[in-house]
Each structure stands twice: as C-alpha cells, then as structure tokens.
Coordinates of C-alpha atoms and ligand atoms in Angstrom, one line a residue:
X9 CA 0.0 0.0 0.0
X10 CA 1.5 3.5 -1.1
X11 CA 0.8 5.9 1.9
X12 CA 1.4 9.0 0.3
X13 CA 1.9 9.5 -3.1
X14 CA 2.9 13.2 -4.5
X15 CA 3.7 12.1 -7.9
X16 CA 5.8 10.1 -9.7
X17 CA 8.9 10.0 -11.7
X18 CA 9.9 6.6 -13.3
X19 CA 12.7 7.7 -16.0
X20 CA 13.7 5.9 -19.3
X21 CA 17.2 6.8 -19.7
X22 CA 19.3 6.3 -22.5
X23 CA 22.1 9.2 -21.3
X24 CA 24.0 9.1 -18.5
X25 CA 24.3 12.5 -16.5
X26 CA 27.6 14.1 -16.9
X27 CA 28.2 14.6 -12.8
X28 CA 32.1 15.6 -12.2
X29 CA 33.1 16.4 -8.8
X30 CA 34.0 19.8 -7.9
X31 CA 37.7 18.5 -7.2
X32 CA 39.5 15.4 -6.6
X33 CA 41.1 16.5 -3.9
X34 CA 37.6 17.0 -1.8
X35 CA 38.2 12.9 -1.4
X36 CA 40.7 11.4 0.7
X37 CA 41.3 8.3 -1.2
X38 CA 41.1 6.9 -4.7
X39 CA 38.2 4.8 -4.1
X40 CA 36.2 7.9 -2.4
X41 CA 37.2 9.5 -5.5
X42 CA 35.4 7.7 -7.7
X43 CA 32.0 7.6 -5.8
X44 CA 29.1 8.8 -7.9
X45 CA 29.9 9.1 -11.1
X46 CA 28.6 7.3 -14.2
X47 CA 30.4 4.5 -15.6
X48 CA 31.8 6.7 -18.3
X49 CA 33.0 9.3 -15.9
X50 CA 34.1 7.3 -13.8
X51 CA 36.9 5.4 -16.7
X52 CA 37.8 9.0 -17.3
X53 CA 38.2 10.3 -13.9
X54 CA 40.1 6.9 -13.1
X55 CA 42.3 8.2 -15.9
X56 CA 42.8 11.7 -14.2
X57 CA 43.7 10.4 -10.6
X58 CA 45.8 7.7 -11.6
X59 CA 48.8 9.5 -10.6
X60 CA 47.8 11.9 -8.0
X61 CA 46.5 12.0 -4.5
X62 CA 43.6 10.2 -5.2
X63 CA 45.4 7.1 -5.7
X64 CA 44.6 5.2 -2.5
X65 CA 44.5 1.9 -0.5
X66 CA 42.5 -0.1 -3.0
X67 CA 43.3 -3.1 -1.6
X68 CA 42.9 -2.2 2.3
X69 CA 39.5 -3.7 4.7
X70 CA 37.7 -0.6 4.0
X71 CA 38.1 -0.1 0.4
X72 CA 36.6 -3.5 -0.7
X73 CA 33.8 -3.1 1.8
X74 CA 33.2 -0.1 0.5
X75 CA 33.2 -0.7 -3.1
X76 CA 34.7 1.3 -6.1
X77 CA 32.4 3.5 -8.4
X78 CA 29.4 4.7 -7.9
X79 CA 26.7 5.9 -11.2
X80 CA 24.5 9.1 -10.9
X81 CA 20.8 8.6 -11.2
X82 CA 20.4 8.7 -14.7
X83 CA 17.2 10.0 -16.7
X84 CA 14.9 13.1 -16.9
X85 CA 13.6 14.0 -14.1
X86 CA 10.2 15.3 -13.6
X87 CA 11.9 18.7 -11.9
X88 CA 12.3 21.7 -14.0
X89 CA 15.4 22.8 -15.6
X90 CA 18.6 23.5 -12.5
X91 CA 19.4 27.2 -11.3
X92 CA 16.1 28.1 -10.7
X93 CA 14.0 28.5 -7.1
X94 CA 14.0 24.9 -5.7
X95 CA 11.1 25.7 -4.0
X96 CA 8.8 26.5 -7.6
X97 CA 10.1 22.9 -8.4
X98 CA 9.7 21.4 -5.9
X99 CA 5.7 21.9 -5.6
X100 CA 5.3 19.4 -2.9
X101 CA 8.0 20.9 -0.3
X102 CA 6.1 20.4 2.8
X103 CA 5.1 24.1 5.2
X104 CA 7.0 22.1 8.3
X105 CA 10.7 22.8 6.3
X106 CA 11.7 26.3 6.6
X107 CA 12.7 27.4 3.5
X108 CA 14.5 30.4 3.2
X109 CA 15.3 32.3 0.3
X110 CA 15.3 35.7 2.4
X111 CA 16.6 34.8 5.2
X112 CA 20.5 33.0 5.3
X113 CA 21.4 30.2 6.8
X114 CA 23.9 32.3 8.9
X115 CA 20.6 34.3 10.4
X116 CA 19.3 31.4 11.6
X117 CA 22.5 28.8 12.2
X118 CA 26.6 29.0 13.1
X119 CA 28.2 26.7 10.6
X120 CA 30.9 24.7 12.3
X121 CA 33.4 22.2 11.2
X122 CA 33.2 19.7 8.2
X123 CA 32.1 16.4 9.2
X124 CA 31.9 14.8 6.0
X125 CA 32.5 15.0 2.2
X126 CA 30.1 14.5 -0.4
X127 CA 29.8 14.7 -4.1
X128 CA 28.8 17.6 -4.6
X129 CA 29.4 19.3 -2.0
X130 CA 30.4 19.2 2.2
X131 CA 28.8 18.3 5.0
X132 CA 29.3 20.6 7.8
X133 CA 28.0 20.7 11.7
X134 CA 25.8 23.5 12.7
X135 CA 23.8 25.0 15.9
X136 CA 20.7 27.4 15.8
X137 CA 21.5 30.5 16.8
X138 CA 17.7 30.4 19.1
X139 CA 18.6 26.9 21.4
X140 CA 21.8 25.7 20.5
X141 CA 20.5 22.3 19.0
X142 CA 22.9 20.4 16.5
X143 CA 22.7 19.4 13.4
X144 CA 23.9 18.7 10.2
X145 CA 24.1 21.2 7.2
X146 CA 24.8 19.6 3.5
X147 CA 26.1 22.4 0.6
X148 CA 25.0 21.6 -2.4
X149 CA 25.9 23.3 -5.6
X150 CA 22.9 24.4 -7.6
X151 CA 23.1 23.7 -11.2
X152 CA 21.7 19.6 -11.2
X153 CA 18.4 18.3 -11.4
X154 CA 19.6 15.4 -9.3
X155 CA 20.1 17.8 -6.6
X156 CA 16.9 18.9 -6.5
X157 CA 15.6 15.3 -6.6
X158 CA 17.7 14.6 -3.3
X159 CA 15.9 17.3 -1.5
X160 CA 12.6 16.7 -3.0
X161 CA 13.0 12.9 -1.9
X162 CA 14.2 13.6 1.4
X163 CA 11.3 16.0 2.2
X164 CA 8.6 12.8 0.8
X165 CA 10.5 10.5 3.0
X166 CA 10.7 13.0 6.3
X167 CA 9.4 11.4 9.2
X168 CA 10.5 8.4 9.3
X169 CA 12.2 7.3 12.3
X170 CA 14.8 5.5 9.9
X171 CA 15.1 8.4 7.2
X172 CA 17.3 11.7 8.1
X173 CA 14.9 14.3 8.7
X174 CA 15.1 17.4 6.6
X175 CA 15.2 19.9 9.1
X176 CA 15.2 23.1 6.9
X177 CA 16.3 24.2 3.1
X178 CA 18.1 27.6 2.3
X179 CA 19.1 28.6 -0.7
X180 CA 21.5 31.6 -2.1
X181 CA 23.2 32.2 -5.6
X182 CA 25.3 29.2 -5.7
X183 CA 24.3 26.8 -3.3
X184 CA 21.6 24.7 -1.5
X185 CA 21.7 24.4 2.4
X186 CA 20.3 21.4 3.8
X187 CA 19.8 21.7 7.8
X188 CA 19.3 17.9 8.4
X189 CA 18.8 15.8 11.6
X190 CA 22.4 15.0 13.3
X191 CA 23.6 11.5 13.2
X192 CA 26.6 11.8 15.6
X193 CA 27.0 8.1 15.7
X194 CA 29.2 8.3 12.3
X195 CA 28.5 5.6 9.1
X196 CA 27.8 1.9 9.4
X197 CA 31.0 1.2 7.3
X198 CA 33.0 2.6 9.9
X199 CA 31.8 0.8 12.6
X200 CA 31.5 -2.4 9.9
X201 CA 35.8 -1.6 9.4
X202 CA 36.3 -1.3 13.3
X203 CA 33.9 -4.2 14.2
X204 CA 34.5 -6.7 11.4
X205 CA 32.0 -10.0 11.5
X206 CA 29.0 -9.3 13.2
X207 CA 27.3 -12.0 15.0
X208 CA 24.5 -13.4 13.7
X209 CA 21.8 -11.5 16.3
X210 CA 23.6 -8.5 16.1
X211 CA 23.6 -8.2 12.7
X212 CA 19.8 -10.0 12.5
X213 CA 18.5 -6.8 14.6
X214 CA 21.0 -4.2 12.3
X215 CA 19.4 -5.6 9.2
X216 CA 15.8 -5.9 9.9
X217 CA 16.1 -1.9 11.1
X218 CA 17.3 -1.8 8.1
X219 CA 14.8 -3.6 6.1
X220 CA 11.9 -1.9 7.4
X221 CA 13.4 1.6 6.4
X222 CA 13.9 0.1 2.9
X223 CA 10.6 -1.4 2.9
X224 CA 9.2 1.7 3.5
X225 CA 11.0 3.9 1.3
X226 CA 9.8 1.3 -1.4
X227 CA 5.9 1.6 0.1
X228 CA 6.1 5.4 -0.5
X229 CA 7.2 4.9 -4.0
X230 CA 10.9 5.5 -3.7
X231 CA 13.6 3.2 -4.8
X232 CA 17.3 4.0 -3.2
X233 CA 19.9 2.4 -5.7
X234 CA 22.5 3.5 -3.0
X235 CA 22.0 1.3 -0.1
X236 CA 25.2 0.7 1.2
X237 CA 26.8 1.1 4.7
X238 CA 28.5 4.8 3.5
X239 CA 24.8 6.0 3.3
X240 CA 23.5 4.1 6.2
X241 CA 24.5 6.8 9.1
X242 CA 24.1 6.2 13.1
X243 CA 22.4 8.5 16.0
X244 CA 24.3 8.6 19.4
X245 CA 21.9 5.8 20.7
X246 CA 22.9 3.4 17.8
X247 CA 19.5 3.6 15.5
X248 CA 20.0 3.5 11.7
X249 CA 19.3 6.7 9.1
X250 CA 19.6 5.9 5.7
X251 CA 20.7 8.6 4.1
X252 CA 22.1 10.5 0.8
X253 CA 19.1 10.0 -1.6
X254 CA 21.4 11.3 -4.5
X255 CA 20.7 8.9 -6.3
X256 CA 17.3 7.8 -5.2
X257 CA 14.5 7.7 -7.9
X258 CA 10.5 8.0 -7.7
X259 CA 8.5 5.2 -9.1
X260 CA 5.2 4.5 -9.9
X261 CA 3.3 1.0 -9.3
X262 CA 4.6 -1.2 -12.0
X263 CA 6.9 1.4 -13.8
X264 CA 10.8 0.5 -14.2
X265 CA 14.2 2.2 -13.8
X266 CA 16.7 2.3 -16.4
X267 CA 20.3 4.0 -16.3
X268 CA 23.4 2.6 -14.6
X269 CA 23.5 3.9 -10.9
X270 CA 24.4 2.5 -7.7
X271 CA 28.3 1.1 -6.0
X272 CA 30.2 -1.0 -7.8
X273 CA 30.0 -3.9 -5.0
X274 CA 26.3 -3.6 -4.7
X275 CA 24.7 -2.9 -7.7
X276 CA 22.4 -5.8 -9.0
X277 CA 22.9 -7.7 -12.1
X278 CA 19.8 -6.5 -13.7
X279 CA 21.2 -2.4 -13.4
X280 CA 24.1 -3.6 -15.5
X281 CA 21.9 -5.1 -18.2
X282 CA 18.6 -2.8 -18.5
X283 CA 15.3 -2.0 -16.6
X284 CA 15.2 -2.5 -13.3
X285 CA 12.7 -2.2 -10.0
X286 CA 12.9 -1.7 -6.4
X287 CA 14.5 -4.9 -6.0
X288 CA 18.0 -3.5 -7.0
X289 CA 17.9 -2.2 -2.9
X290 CA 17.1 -5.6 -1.9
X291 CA 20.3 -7.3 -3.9
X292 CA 22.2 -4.5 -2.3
X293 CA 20.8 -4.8 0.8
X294 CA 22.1 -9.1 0.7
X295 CA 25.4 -7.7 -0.7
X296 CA 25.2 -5.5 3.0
X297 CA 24.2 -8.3 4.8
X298 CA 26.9 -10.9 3.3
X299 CA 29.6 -8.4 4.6
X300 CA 27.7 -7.9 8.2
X301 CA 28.3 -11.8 8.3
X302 CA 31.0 -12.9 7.4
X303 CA 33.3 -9.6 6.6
X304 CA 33.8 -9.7 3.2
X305 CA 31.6 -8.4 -0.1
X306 CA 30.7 -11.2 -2.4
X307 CA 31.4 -10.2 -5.7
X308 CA 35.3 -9.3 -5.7
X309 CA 37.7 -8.3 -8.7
X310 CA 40.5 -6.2 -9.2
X311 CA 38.7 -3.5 -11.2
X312 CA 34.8 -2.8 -11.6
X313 CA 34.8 -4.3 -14.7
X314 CA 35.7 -7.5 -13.0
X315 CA 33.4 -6.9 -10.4
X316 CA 30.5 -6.4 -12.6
X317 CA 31.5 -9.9 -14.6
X318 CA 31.4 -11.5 -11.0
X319 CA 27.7 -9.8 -10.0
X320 CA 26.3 -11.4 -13.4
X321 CA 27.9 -14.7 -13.3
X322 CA 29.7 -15.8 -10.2
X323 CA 28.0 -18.7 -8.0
X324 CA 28.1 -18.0 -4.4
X325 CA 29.0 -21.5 -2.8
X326 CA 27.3 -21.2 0.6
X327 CA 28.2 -24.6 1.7
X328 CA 32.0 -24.1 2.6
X329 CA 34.4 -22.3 4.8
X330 CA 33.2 -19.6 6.5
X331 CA 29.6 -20.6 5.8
X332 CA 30.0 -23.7 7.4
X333 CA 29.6 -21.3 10.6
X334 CA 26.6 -19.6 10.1
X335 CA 23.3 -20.9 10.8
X336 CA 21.5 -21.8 7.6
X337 CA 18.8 -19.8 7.6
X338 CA 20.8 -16.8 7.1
X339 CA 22.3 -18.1 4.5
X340 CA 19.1 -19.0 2.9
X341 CA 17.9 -15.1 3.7
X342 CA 21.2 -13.9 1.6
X343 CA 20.6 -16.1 -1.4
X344 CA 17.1 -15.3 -1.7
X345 CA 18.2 -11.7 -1.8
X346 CA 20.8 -12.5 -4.3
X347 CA 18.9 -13.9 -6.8
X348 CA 19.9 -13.1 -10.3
X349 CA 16.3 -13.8 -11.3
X350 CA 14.5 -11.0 -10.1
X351 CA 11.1 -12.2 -10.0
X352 CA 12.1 -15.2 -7.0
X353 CA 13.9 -12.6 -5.4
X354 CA 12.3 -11.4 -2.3
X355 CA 10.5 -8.2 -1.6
X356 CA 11.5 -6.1 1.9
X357 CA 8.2 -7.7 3.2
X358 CA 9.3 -11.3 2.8
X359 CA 12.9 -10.5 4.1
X360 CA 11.2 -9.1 7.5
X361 CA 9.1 -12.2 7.8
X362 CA 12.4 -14.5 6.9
X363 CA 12.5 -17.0 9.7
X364 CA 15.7 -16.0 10.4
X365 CA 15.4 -12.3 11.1
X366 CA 12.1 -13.7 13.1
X367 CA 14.5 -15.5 15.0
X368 CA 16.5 -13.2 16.4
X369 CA 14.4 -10.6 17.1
X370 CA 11.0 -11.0 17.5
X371 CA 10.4 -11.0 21.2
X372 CA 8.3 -14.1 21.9
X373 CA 10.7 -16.2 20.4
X374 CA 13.8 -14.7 21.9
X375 CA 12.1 -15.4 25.4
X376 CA 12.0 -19.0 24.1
X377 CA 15.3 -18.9 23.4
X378 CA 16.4 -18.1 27.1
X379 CA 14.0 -20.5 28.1
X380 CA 15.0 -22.7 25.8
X381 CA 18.6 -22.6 27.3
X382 CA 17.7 -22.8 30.1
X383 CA 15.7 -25.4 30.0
X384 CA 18.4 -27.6 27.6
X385 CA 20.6 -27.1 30.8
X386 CA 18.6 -29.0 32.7
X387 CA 18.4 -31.9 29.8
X388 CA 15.0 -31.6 28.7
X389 CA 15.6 -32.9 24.4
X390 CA 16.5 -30.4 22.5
X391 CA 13.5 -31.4 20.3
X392 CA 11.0 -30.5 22.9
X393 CA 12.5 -26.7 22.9
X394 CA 12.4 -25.4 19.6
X395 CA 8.5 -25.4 18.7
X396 CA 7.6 -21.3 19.5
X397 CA 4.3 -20.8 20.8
X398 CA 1.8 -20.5 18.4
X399 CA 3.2 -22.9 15.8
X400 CA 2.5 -25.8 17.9
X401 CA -1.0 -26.5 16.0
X402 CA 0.3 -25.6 12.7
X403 CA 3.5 -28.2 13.5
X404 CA 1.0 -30.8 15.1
X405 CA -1.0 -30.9 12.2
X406 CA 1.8 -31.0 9.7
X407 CA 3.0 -34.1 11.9
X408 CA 6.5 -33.1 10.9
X409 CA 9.2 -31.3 12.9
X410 CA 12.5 -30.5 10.5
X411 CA 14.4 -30.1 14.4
X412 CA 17.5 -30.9 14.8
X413 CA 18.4 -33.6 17.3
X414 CA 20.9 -31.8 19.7
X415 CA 22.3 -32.8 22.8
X416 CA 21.9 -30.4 25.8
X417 CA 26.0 -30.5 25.8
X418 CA 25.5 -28.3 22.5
X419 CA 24.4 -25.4 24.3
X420 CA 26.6 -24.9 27.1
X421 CA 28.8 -22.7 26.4
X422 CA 27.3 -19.2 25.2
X423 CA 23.9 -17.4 24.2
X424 CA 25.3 -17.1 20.5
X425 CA 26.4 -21.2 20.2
X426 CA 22.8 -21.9 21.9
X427 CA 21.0 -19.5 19.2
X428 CA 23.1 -21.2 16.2
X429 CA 21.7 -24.8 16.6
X430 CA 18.1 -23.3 17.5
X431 CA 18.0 -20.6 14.8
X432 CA 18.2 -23.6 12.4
X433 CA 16.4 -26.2 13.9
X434 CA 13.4 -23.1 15.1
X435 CA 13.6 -21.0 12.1
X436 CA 13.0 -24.3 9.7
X437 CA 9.5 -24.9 11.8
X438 CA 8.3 -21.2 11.6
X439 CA 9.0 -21.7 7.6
X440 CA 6.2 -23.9 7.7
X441 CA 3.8 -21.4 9.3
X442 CA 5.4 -18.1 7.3
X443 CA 6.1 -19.2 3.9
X444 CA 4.2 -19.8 1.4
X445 CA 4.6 -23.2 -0.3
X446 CA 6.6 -22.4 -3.3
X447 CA 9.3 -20.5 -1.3
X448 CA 9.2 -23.2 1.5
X449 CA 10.7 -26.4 -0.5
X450 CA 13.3 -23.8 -1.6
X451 CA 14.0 -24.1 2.3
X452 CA 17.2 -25.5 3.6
X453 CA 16.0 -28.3 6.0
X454 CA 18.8 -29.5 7.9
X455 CA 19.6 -33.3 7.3
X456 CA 22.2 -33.6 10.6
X457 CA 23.1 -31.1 13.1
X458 CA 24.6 -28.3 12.3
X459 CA 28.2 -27.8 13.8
X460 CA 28.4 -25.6 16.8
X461 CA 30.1 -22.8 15.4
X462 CA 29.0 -19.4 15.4
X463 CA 30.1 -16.4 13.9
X464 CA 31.3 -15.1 17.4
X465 CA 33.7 -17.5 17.3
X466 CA 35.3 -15.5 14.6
X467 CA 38.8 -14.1 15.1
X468 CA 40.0 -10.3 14.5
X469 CA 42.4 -12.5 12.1
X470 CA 39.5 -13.4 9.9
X471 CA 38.4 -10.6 9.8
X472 CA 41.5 -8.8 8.4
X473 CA 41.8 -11.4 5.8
X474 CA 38.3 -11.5 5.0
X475 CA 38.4 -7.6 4.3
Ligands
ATP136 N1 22.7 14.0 8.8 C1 24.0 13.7 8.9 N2 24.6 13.7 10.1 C2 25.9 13.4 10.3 N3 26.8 13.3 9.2 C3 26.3 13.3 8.0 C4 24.9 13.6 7.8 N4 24.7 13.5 6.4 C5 25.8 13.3 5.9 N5 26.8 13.2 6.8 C6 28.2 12.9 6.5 O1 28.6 13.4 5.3 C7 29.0 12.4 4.4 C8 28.5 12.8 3.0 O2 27.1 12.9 3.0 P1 26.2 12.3 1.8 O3 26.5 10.8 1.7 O4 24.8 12.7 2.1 O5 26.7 13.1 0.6 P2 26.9 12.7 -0.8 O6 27.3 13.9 -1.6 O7 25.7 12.1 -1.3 O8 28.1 11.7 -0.6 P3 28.6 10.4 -1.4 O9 29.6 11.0 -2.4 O10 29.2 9.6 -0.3 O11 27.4 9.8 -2.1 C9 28.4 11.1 4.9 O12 29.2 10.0 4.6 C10 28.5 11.4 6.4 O13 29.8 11.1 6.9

C-alpha cells in the first residue's frame, strides 16, 4: 500500500548525467574519488587520478567493503530545468521545512566544522542560533536536477524514524543548504571496518532496522539504488538513518528504472543489463548483509569491470568455509536476496518475515530462546525446545518437525552457540507457518546437526583477511 503518493517519476534513460566532482582533492582516497559518477566518468576520472593523491589503498578492509564506483541517477527528471527556485520545483515541499530564500542560513544557524564529504558538495556541523540544538548542514551546488531530486525525496521521506529528517532548506546564488537531523554516531561502514564479523543477532536486529526503512521507502514509492553502509548513518543511541538519496528515484506502481547507478559492489545484475525495480535495494541490501556476516563483499575483482562480470555470473557457494559457521537460515535469507532472477527474489516484506530475522528478534521467540537454554541445561531434548508458541497447532498438524536432534552438551557454552543450533532447527519450523509453499521447498532443512560454530567465534584475524 502507497501511503502517500505526491507524484511520480519513473525515468527511461538512454544518457548518462555528466556529474564531475568539484575537485579530486575533496576525497581522501582513490576509491572515495570515484564515488558517484557514471560509468563513463568514472573510466575517465580513473584516468585523471591515476597519478595523484587520489590514488589510495584499493586493496585495504575498508576499500573492498566499501566498493569502487558509484553511477548518478540517470534520466529526466520530472523537476524543472537546474538554477532556478527549488522551492517552484519542488511543488510538494512540505510548510513544516523552513525554506528560506530571504533569510541566510547564517541568520538562523553557526556553521561549524566539516564532518563529512560529499559529491557535490560538504557536509558541515551546525547549531541554531535560538537553542543551541545540532545538526547537520549539506552544501550543495545548484546547477543539477539530481540535486533537487535529493531534496525533493528527502522532504517525501521526512518522518521516518529510519530516514534523516530534513530539518530546513536555504538557498543563495550558488548553493543549496540542507539543515538535516544530526547522526553523531558516524557511518555503518565505519563501525562495519572497526567491528568486522558481526554476530549473527547483532547483525539479525541491524538488518531488519534496516529492512523496514527500505521497505518503507519502497511503500512510499521511492527506490534508493544507494544502499550501502556509507549512506546508512548512526544516531548517538545506535538507530540506523539511511541517508544521501542522491541517487534515489520516484516510481510508480509497475513502472521500471533504467540508467546505470548505484556502488560498484552492490549494484544488482539487472542495473548492469537494463530495466530494473525496487529490487535493485534488496540485492544490495544481501550484498550488506553478506559483509555484516562474514566480513567480506561477495562479488570481488580487481577492477569494476571484474566486479561487474562477478555480479552477473559468479555462483556463491554457501556450503563451505566460512559458511559452514553460520546458521542456515541466514544463508538462505542472503541467497534469496541475491537472486539473479529478479522475480524469485524477495520483496523487503518477505525478508522481515524471513525466519531468520524472526528469530532473532522478535520477542516471543527470543524469550523462548532463554528459556530454551535454560531449560536444555537441565536436559530436557533439545526437540521438545524449539516449537515457538503459536506454531504448535500448525507443527501438530503438519506431523512433521525438520528439528535438529541436539544434545543439551550443544548449548553450554554461550547465548550465540545456543541461538546457532536453534536458529536452524526453530527457524525451519516457523517456515512452515510463514512461507508460502513455493518458497518453502526452496527451504534449507537440515539433514544432521549443524556444527556448533557461530560467527562469534570469529577471530579479529579473519576478519583482516576477510576484508
Ligand atoms: N545527517 C548527517 N549527520 C551526520 N553526518 C552526516 C549527515 N549527512 C551526511 N553526513 C556525513 O557526510 C557524508 C557525505 O554525505 P552524503 O553521503 O549525504 O553526501 P553525498 O554527496 O551524497 O556523498 P557520497 O559521495 O558519499 O554519495 C556522509 O558520509 C556522512 O559522513
């Protein structure tokens, strides 16, 4: 159900926008550099910084995590030609965003330091001159549609407890001032770099935050083609913003994208190859999730081009190495996101109702999970634990219970090895209550138990190598 719809923009692209940065040296590294630019610009910019200070660590942790080039949105957009009053194009600005032609941004805010560095422009702290409150102030230089598009997306997302609020929009000669909501908690991929593997209810309860601001920026019409952890921002208290909506595009029900756009790493097979829908954030979103995981991206190579090949062809083995220690419903979460075929990939609906991400953080089944440890301590079968109230009629009257058989020695040692053997052994029984038929035989049932190994049992070594 669309909530609120203020028109629509689907594009049909053949040209890519000519977006150059306003300087190289704005970015601190080579693959920072490159971010945002079409596939053309970006062979040609790649020329340009080969031998200056762009050039940067393109084979450290954080530059494979956080992929190499990045496309502008490409296509017409609905908005009226660039250098004019953003507020006359943008017909839907909401009355709650002060917009300020007359007055300056300096009137009403004291612009502080640069926090962060952005295409087209900085990112700066600022206070209001009336209470002193924070926030965040974006320049951006007039002269592109997609500029306006940002703001005009931001102000239909606004409200959102997972979506940067768009606080206030000021506007002089040259630039755009965007007085946003303050994430102080820095990016996702910094913390991802720092933190390296996530364990598997950490980064269950990351995601599904996550997935429910995607699924909602896909319910109000709105389709990303950014998500990555460099545009997934933090608040002091750890809650997710998705953020930069640079190259975020407006759909309408059934209409399709076209136009390379998106990060190197991330972007879906289908952007490389022609139209596209919302489900390009979802195979991004699986890309995310893969690195939460098991601290690496999936599709690797030493240039995009390589990259790209891998995204349309390479076969994900989930049975092996590292795999072999996460639970297999997660993995059976990630390769239904990663789906080449994008009608059996799933929507943001069926990735919140995944058994897994049910698992681990739906309440009624995390209290059977303490009990269930409990309990196991005290030898009850293992069997007996993992049926979650409320499935019991729906697993009575299948007769069947796709459990595994553990022993109550499995479980001894932490919370995370306890969840690992249960996430499988519950998560295959909710399946049979959640899914719908078709999806279910595509489940992974286990056939013997599943090794106690969980992803906290991950080294810091791993997760330098993995990066
Ligand atoms: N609301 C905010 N609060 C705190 N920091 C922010 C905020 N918005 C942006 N930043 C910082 O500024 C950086 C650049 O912002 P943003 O991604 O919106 O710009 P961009 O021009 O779209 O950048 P990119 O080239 O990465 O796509 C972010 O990575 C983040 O570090």
């Amino acid at each position: 159900m669309r909530k609120k719809r203020k028109g629509s923009e689907a594009d049909a692209c053949s040209n890519f926008l000519e977006i150059l940065p306003p300087t190289c040296e704005s970015r601190s590294s080579f693959s920072s550099c490159k971010l945002h630019f079409s596939f053309e610009d970006y062979a040609r910019l790649k020329k340009r910084c080969k031998d200056d200070a762009c050039a940067g660590p393109v084979g450290s942790c954080k530059s494979r995590l956080a992929g190499i080039a990045t496309a502008p949105a490409c296509g017409s957009s609905s908005l009226v030609s660039a250098g004019r009053g953003l507020k006359r194009k943008i017909g839907c600005i909401d009355v709650a965003t002060r917009m300020g032609r007359k007055n300056k941004i300096g009137d009403n805010y004291v612009l502080d330091s640069t926090i962060g560095q952005g295409k087209f422009g900085s990112v700066r702290l600022c206070r209001s001159r009336v209470n002193g409150a924070e926030f965040a102030c974006k320049t951006l230089l007039k002269g592109e549609d997609i500029v306006h598009r940002e703001v005009e997306i931001m102000q239909h997302l606004s409200g959102h407890p997972g979506v940067v609020t768009l606080q206030a929009v000021y506007e002089d000669a040259k630039n755009f001032h965007l007085v946003m909501e303050l994430c102080s908690g820095g990016r996702l991929i910094d913390q991802m770099v720092k933190e390296g593997q996530y364990s598997e209810r950490r980064a269950a309860n990351i995601f599904k935050e996550l997935m429910l601001i995607i699924k909602y920026c896909h319910e109000m019409g709105v389709v990303h083609r950014d998500i990555k952890p460099e545009n997934i921002l933090l608040t002091t208290s750890g809650k997710l913003k998705l953020a930069d909506f640079g190259l975020a595009m407006r759909v309408a029900n059934g209409q399709s994208l076209s136009g390379l756009a998106g990060s190197t790493a991330y972007v879906a097979p289908e952007v490389l190859s022609g139209n596209y829908s919302e489900k390009v954030d979802i195979w991004s979103a699986g890309v995310l999730l893969h690195a939460l995981l098991v601290g690496f991206l999936p599709f690797q190579g030493d240039s995009s081009e390589a990259v790209f090949e891998a995204i349309k062809n390479v076969k994900l083995n989930f049975h092996t190495g590292i795999w072999e220690s996460i639970s297999k419903p997660a993995r059976d979460l990630i390769e239904r996101m990663l789906t080449r075929d994008v009608s059996v990939r799933i929507t943001a609906d069926e990735v919140l109702s995944h058994p897994w991400i049910l698992f681990y953080t739906e309440r009624t089944l995390k209290t059977l999970s303490i009990k269930s440890k409990s309990k196991n301590e005290l030898g009850v079968p293992f069997r007996q634990l993992a049926i979650a109230p409320g499935l019991e009629s729906d697993t009575k009257r299948t007769g069947n219970y796709p459990l595994v058989e553990g022993s109550s020695e499995t479980s001894s040692n932490s919370e995370e090895q306890d969840d690992c053997a249960l996430v499988d052994a519950l998560t295959v029984a909710i399946s049979h209550v959640r899914i719908s038929e078709p999806k279910r035989s595509r489940l992974c049932v286990p056939t013997s138990p599943i090794p106690q190994q969980c992803s906290s049992n991950m080294n810091a070594n791993n997760l330098c190598k993995a990066f």
